[in-house]
Tab-separated table of C-alpha atoms and ligand atoms in Angstrom:
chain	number	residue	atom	x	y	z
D	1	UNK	CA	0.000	0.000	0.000
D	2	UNK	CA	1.417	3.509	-0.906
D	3	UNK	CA	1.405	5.824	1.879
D	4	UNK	CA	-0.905	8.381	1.616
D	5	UNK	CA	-0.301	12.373	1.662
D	6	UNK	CA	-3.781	13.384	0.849
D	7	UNK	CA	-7.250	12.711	2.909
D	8	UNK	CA	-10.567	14.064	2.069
D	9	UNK	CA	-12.640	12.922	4.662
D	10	UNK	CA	-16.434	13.074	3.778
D	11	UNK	CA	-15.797	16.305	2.522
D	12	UNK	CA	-18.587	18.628	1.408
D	13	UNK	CA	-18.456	22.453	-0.233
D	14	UNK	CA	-21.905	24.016	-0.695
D	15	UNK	CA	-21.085	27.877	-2.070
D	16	UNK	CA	-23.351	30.410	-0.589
D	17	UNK	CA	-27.420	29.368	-1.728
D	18	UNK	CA	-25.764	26.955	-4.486
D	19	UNK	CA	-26.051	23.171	-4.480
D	20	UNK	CA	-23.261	20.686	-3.631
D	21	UNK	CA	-20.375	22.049	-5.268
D	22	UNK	CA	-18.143	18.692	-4.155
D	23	UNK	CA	-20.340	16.472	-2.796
D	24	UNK	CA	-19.325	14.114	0.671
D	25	UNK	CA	-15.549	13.561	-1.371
D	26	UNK	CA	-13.451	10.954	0.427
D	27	UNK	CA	-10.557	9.523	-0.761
D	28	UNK	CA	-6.854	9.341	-0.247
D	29	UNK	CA	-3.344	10.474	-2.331
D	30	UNK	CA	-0.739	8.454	-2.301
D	31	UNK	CA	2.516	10.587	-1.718
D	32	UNK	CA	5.258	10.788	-4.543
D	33	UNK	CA	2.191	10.068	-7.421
D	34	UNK	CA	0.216	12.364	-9.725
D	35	UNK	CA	-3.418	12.182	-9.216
D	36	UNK	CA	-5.112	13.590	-11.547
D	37	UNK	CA	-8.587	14.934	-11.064
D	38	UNK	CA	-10.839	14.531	-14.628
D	39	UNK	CA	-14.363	15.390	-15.309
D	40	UNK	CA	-17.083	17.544	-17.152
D	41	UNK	CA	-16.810	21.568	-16.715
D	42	UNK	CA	-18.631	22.339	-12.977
D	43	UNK	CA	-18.138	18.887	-11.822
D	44	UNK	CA	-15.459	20.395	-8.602
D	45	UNK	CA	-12.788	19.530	-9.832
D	46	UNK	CA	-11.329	22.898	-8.855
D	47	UNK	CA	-13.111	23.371	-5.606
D	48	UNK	CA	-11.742	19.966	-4.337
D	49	UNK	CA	-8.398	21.153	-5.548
D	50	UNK	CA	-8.331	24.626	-3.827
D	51	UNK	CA	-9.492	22.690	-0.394
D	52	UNK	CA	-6.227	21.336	-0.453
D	53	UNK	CA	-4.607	24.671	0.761
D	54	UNK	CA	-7.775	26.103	1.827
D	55	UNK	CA	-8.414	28.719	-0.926
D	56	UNK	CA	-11.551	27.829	-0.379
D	57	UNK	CA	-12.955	26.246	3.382
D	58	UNK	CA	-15.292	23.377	3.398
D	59	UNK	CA	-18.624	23.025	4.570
D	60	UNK	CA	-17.900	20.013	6.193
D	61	UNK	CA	-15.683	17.052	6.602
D	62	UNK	CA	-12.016	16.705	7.315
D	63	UNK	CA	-9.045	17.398	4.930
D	64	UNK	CA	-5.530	16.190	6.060
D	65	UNK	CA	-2.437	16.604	4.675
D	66	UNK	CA	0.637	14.894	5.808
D	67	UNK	CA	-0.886	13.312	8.555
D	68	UNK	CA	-2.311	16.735	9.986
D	69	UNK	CA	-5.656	18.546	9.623
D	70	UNK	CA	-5.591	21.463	7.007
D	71	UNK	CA	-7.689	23.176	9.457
D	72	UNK	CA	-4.706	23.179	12.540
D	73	UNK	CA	-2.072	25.343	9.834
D	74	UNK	CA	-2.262	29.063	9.052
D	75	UNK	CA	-4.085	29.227	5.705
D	76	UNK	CA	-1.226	31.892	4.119
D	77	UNK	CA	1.645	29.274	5.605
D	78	UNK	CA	-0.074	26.446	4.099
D	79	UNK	CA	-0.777	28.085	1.077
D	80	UNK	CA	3.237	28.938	0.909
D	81	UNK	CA	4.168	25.165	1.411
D	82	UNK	CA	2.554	23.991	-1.527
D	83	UNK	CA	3.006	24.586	-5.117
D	84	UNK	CA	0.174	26.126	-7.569
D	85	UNK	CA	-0.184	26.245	-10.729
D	86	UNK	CA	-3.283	27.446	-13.011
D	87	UNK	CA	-4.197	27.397	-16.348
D	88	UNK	CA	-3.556	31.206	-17.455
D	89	UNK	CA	0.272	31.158	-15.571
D	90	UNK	CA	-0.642	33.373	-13.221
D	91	UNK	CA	2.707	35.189	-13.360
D	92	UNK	CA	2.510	38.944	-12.251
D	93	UNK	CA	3.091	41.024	-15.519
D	94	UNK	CA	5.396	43.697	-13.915
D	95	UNK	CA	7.982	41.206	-13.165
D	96	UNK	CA	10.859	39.679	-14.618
D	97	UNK	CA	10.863	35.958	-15.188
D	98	UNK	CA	13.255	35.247	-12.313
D	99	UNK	CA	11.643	37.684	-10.049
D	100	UNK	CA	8.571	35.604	-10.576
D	101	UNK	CA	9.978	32.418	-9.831
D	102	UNK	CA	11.614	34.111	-6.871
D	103	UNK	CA	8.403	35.177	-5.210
D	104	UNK	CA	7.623	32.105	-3.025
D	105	UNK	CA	11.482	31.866	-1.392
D	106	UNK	CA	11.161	35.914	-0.751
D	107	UNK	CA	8.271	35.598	1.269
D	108	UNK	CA	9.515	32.793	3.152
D	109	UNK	CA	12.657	34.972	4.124
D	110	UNK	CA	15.803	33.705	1.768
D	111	UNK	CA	17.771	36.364	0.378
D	112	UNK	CA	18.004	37.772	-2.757
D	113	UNK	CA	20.773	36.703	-4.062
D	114	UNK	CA	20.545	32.851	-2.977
D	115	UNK	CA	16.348	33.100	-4.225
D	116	UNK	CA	17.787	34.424	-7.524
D	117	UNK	CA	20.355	31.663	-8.146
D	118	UNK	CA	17.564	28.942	-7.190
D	119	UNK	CA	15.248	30.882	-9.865
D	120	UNK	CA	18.074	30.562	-12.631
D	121	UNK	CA	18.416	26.910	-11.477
D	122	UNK	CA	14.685	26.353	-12.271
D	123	UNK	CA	14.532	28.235	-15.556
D	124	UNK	CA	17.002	25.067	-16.726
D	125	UNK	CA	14.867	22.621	-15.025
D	126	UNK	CA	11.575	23.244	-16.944
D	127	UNK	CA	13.753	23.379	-19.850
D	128	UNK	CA	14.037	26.916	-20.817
D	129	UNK	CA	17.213	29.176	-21.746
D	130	UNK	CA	18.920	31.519	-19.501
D	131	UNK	CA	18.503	34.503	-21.060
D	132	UNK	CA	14.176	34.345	-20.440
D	133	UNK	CA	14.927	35.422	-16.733
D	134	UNK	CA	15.146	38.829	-18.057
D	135	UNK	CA	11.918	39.167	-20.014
D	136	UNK	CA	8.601	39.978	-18.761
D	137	UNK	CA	5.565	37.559	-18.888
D	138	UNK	CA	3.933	39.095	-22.159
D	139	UNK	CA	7.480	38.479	-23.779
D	140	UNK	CA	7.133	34.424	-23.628
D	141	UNK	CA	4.790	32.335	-25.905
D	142	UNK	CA	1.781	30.458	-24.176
D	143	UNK	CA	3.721	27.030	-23.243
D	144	UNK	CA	7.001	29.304	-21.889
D	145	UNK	CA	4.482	31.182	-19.456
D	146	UNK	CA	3.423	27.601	-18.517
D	147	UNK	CA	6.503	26.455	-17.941
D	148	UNK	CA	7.802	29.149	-15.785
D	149	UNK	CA	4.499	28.701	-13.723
D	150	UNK	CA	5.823	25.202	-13.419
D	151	UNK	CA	9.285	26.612	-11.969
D	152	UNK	CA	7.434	29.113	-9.692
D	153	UNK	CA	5.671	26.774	-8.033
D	154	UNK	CA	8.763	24.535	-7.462
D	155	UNK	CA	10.753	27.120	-6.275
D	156	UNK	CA	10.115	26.782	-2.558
D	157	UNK	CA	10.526	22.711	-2.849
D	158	UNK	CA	7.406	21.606	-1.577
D	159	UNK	CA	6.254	18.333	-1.367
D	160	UNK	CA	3.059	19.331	-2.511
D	161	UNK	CA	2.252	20.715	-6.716
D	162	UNK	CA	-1.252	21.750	-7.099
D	163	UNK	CA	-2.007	22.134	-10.858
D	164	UNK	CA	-5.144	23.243	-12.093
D	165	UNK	CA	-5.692	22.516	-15.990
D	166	UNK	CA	-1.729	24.242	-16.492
D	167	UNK	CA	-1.620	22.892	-19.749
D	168	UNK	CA	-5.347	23.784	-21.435
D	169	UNK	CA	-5.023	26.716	-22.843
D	170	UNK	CA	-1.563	25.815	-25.209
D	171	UNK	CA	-1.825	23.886	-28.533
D	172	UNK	CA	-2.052	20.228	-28.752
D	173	UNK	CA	1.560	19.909	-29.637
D	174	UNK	CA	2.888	22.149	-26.774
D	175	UNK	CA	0.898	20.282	-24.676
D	176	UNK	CA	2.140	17.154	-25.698
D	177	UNK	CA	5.561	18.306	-24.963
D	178	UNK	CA	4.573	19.915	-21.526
D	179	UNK	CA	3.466	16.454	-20.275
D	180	UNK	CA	6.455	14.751	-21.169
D	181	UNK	CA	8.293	17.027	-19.359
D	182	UNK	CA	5.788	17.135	-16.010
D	183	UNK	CA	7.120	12.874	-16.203
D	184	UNK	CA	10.415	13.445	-16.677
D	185	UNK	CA	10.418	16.687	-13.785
D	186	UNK	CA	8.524	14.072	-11.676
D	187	UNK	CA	11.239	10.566	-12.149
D	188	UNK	CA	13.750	12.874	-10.141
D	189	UNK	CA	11.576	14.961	-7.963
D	190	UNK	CA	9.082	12.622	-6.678
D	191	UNK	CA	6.823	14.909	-5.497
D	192	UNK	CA	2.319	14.733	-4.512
D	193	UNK	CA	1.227	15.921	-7.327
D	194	UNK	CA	-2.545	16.826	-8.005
D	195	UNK	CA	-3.909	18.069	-11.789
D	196	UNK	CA	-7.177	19.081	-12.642
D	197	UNK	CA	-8.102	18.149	-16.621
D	198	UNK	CA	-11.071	18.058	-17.934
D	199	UNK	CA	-9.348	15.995	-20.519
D	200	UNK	CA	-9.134	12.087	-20.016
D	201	UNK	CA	-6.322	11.474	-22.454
D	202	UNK	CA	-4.290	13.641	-20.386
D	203	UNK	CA	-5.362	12.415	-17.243
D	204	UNK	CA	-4.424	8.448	-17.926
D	205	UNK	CA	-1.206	9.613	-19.664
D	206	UNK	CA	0.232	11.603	-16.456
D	207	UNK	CA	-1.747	10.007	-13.692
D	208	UNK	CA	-1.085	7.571	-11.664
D	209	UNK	CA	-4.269	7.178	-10.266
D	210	UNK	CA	-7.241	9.241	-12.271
D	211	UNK	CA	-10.358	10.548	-10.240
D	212	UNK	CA	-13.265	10.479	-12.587
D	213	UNK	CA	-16.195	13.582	-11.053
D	214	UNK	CA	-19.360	13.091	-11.924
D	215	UNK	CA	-21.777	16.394	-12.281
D	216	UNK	CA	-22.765	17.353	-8.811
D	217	UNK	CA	-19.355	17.363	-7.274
D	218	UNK	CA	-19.474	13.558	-6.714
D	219	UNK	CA	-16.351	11.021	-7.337
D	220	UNK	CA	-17.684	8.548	-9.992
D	221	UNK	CA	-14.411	6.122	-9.904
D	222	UNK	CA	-10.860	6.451	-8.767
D	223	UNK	CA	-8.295	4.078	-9.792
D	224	UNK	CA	-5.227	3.319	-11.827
D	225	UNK	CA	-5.708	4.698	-15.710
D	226	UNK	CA	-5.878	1.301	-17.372
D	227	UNK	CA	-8.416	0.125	-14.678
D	228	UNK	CA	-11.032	3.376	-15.696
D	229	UNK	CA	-10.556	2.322	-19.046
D	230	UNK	CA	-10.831	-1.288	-18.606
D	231	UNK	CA	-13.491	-1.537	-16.376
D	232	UNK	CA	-15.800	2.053	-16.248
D	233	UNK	CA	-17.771	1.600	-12.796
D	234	UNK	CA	-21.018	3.376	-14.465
D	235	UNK	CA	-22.544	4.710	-17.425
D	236	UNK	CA	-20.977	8.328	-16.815
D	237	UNK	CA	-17.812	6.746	-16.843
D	238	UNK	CA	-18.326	4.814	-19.664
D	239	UNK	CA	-19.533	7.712	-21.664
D	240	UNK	CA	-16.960	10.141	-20.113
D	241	UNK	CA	-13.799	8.015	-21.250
D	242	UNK	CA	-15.111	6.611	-24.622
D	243	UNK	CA	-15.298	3.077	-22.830
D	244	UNK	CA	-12.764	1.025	-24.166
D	245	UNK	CA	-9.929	2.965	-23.890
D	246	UNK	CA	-10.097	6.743	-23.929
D	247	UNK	CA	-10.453	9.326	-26.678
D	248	UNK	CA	-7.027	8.741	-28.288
D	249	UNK	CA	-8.405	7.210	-31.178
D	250	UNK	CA	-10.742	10.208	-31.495
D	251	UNK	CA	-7.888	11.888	-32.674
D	252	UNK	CA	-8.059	10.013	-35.632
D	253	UNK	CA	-11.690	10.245	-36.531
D	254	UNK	CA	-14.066	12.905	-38.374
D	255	UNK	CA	-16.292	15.251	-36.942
D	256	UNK	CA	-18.567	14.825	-40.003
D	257	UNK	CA	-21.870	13.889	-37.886
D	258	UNK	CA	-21.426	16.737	-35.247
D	259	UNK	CA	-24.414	18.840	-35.755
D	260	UNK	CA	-23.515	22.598	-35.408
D	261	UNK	CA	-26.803	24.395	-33.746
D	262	UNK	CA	-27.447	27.947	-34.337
D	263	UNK	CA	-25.978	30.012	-31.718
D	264	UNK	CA	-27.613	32.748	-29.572
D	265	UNK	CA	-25.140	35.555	-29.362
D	266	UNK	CA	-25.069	38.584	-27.355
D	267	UNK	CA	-22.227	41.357	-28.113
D	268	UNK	CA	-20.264	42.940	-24.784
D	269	UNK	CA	-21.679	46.351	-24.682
D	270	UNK	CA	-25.104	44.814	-25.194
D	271	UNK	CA	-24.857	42.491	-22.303
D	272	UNK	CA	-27.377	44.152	-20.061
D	273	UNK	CA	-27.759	43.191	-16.170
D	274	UNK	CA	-30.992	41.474	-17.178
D	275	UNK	CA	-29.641	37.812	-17.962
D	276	UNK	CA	-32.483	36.682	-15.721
D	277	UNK	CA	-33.616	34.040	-18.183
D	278	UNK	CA	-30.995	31.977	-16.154
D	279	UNK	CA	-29.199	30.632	-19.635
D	280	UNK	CA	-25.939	30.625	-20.591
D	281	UNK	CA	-25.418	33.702	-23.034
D	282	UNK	CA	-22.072	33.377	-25.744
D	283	UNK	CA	-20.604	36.818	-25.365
D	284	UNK	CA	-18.904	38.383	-28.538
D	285	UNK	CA	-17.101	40.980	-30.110
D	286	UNK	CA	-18.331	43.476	-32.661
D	287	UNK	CA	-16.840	41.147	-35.114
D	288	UNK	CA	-18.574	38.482	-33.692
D	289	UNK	CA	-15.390	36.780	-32.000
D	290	UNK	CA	-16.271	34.508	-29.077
D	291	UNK	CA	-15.221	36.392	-25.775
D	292	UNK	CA	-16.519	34.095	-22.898
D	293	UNK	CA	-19.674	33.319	-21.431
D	294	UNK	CA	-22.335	35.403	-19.710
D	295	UNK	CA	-23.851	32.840	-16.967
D	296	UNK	CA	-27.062	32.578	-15.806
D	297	UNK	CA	-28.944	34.765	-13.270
D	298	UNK	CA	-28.735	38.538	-13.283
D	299	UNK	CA	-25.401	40.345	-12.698
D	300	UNK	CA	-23.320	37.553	-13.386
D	301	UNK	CA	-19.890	38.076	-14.293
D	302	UNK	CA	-18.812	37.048	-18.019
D	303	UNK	CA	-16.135	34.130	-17.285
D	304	UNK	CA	-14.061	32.290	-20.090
D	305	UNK	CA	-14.849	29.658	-22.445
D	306	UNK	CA	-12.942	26.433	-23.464
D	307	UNK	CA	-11.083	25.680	-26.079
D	308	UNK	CA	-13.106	26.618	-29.450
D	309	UNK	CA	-13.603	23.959	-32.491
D	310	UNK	CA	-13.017	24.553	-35.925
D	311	UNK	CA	-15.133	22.902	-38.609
D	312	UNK	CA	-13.160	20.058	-39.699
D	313	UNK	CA	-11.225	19.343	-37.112
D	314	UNK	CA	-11.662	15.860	-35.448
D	315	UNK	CA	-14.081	14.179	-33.105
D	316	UNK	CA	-11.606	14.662	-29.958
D	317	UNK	CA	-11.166	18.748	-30.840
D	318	UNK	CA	-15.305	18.953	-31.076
D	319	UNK	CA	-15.223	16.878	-27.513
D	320	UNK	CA	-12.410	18.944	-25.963
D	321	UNK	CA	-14.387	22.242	-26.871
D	322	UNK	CA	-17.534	20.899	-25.501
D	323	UNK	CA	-16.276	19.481	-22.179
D	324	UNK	CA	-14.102	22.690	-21.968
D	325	UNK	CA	-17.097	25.144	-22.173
D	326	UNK	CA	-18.543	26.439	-18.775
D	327	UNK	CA	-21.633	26.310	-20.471
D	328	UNK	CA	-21.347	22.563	-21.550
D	329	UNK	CA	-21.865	23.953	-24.784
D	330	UNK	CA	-18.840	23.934	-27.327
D	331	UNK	CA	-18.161	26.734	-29.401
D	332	UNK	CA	-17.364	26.795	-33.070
D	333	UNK	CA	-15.639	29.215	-35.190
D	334	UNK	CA	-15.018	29.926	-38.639
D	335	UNK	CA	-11.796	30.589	-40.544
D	336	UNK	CA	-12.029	33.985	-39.343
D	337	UNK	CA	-12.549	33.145	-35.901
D	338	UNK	CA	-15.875	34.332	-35.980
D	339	UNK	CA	-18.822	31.904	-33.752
D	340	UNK	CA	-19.596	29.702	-36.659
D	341	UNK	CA	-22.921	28.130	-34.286
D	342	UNK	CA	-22.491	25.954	-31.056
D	343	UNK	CA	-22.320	22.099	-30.151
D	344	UNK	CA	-23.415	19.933	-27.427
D	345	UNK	CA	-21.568	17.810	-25.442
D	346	UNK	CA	-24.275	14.842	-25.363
D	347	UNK	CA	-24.862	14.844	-29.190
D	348	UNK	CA	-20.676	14.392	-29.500
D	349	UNK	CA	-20.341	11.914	-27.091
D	350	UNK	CA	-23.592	9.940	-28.607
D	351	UNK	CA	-21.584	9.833	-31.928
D	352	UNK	CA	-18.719	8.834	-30.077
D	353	UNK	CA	-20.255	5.959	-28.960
D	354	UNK	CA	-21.636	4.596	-32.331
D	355	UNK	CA	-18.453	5.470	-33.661
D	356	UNK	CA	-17.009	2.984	-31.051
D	357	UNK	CA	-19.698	0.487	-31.677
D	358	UNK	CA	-18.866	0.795	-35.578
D	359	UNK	CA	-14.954	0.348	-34.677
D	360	UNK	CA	-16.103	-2.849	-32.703
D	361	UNK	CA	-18.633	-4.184	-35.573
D	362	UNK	CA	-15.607	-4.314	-37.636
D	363	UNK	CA	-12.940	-6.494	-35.650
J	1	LIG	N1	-16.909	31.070	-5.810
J	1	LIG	C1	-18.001	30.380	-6.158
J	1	LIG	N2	-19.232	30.781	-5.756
J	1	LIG	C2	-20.330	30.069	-6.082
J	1	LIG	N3	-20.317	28.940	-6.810
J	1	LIG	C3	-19.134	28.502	-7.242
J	1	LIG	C4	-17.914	29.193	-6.935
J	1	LIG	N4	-16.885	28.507	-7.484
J	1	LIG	C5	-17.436	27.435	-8.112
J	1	LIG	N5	-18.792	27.429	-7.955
J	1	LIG	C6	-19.714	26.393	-8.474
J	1	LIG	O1	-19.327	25.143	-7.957
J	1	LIG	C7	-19.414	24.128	-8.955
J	1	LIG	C8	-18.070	23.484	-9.127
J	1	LIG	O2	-17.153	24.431	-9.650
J	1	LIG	P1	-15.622	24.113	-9.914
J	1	LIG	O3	-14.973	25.378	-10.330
J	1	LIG	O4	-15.066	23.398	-8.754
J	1	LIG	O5	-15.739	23.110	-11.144
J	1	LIG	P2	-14.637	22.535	-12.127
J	1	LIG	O6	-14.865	21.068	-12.181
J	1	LIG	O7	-13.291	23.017	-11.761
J	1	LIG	O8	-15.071	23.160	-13.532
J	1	LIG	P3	-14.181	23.668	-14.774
J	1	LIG	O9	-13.802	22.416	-15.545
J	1	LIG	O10	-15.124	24.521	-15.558
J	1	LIG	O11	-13.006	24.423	-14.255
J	1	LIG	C9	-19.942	24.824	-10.195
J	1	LIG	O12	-21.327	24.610	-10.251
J	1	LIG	C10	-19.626	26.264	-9.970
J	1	LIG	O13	-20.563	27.095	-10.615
J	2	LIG	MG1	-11.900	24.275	-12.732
């Protein structure tokens, strides 16, 4: 038995007037793995994440880590002895490179100069070149921000790495290359690592064990990868990772049957406060360029979609977007990047499915 690190204890968030947000969550990380968290947009994957160092409190239950209740540490010094990292890096613009990396070990009182030479340490761990430290955020492509994220978060050494969906918003092929690296970074450095996907390729390729959320905040399965694909423990499993052995092949096939609905649009200086109608609303530009979503009930702040789908891409981009989208509901563009209509997340992962039963029909 691995020792664990990690213990929810029938824990429970319910945000203010809102429903189960993770719902009676108890399970246990092994120390020195990578757990990954997977599951549908809204499902708590983040919320159960953010327990962890109590960015957010929870309603009930117990949450240890290390042997010790969450509860018994300071929330900053707890925060400080664990790594985070989020899907937009996070890093403060103003900054250089190494002075971002250098934050952590500066607030936990090592001097400049020895927090500096750690920081140009890291830059070489997460694989990028020396001369970066000097730039500012804005200066680095998509999967450099990433990695320096990566670095920041290691820069303090804790046994802990929180990573909340780091690797979404870069291209397939960066991301690719950023997960290879997260298993080579993790051979020497052994560390607990959590990650939040909502993508189950990426979950069974870095995880060592893979919690599936259902909608509603509830843990649908947790096991090793090649168990969740082997042997789903319900339908929303089943559904979720394509059966019989993730969305990889999906890769490979059409989108061709994906139906593309008309979307409902509303453009940013139209957005009233009077989204009472307590739908989803696609936010765009004048041009008509996706912006983020608009959710329900009045007042509501606009938050960002997923990743968007292109017409012709494949079956697993037309997935991605859907799962992606706060909404549930994927968004596709045209050449121009204009919202070409939207598409639903059931209706992909029904074609999915006969697409699977076809594949089957043939061996
Ligand atoms: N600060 C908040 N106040 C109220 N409700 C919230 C808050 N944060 C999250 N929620 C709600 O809790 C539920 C779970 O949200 P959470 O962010 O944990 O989901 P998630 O699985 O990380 O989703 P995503 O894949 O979109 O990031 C959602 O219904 C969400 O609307
Ligand atoms: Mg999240």
């Amino acid at each position: 038995m691995a020792e664990a690190m990690i213990e929810f204890q029938s824990v429970t968030k319910t945000y203010q007037g809102g429903q189960a947000a993770v719902d009676d969550l108890s399970m246990s990380i092994d120390k020195g793995a990578i757990t990954v968290f997977v599951g549908p947009s809204g499902c708590g994957k983040t919320t159960s994440l953010r327990m962890i160092n109590r960015m957010v409190e929870p309603t009930s239950g117990t949450l240890t880590v290390d042997g010790r209740d969450v509860t018994s540490v300071p929330a900053p010094q707890l925060r400080r002895s664990m790594g985070y990292v989020m899907q937009s890096s996070g890093l403060m613009p103003h900054r250089t490179v190494l002075d971002n990396i250098a934050t952590v070990p500066r607030l936990n009182g090592v001097s400049k100069a020895e927090s500096r030479k750690r920081a140009e340490e890291l830059l070489d761990v997460v694989g990028l070149a020396s001369t970066l430290g000097k730039r500012y955020p804005s200066q680095l492509s998509g999967g450099q921000q990433q990695r320096v994220g990566v670095a920041r978060a290691l820069a303090a050494d804790p046994p802990v790495l929180l990573m909340d969906e780091p690797f979404s918003a870069v291209d397939p092929l960066v991301r690719d290359e950023l997960q290879k690296e997260l298993l080579r970074l993790q051979r020497d450095l052994a560390k607990t690592i959590v990650f939040v996907t909502h993508d189950i390729d990426e979950a069974t390729v870095l995880g060592d064990k893979v919690a599936v959320f259902a909608t509603g905040g509830k843990l649908a399965q947790y096991a090793a990868p090649e168990e969740i694909l082997r042997a789903p423990a319900n339908e929303f499993v089943a559904a979720f990772v394509g059966r019989d052995r993730g969305f990889r092949h999906l890769a490979f096939s059409p989108s061709d049957g994906v139906r593309i609905h008309a979307a409902q649009t509303v453009r940013l200086h139209e957005l009233g406060t009077g989204n009472g109608a307590g739908d989803w609303q696609l936010v765009v530009d004048d041009e008509g360029r996706p912006l983020g979503w608009s959710g329900p009930g009045a007042g509501a702040a606009t938050v960002p979609g997923g990743s968007l789908f292109r017409k012709g891409e494949t079956l697993r981009r037309a997935l991605d977007a859907a799962l992606s989208s706060p909404s549930g509901l994927g968004v596709a563009v045209d050449d121009d990047g204009r919202v070409a209509g939207i598409l639903k997340a059931d209706e992909v992962l029904a074609i999915i499915d006969a697409d699977r039963r076809a594949r089957q029909g043939r061996l």
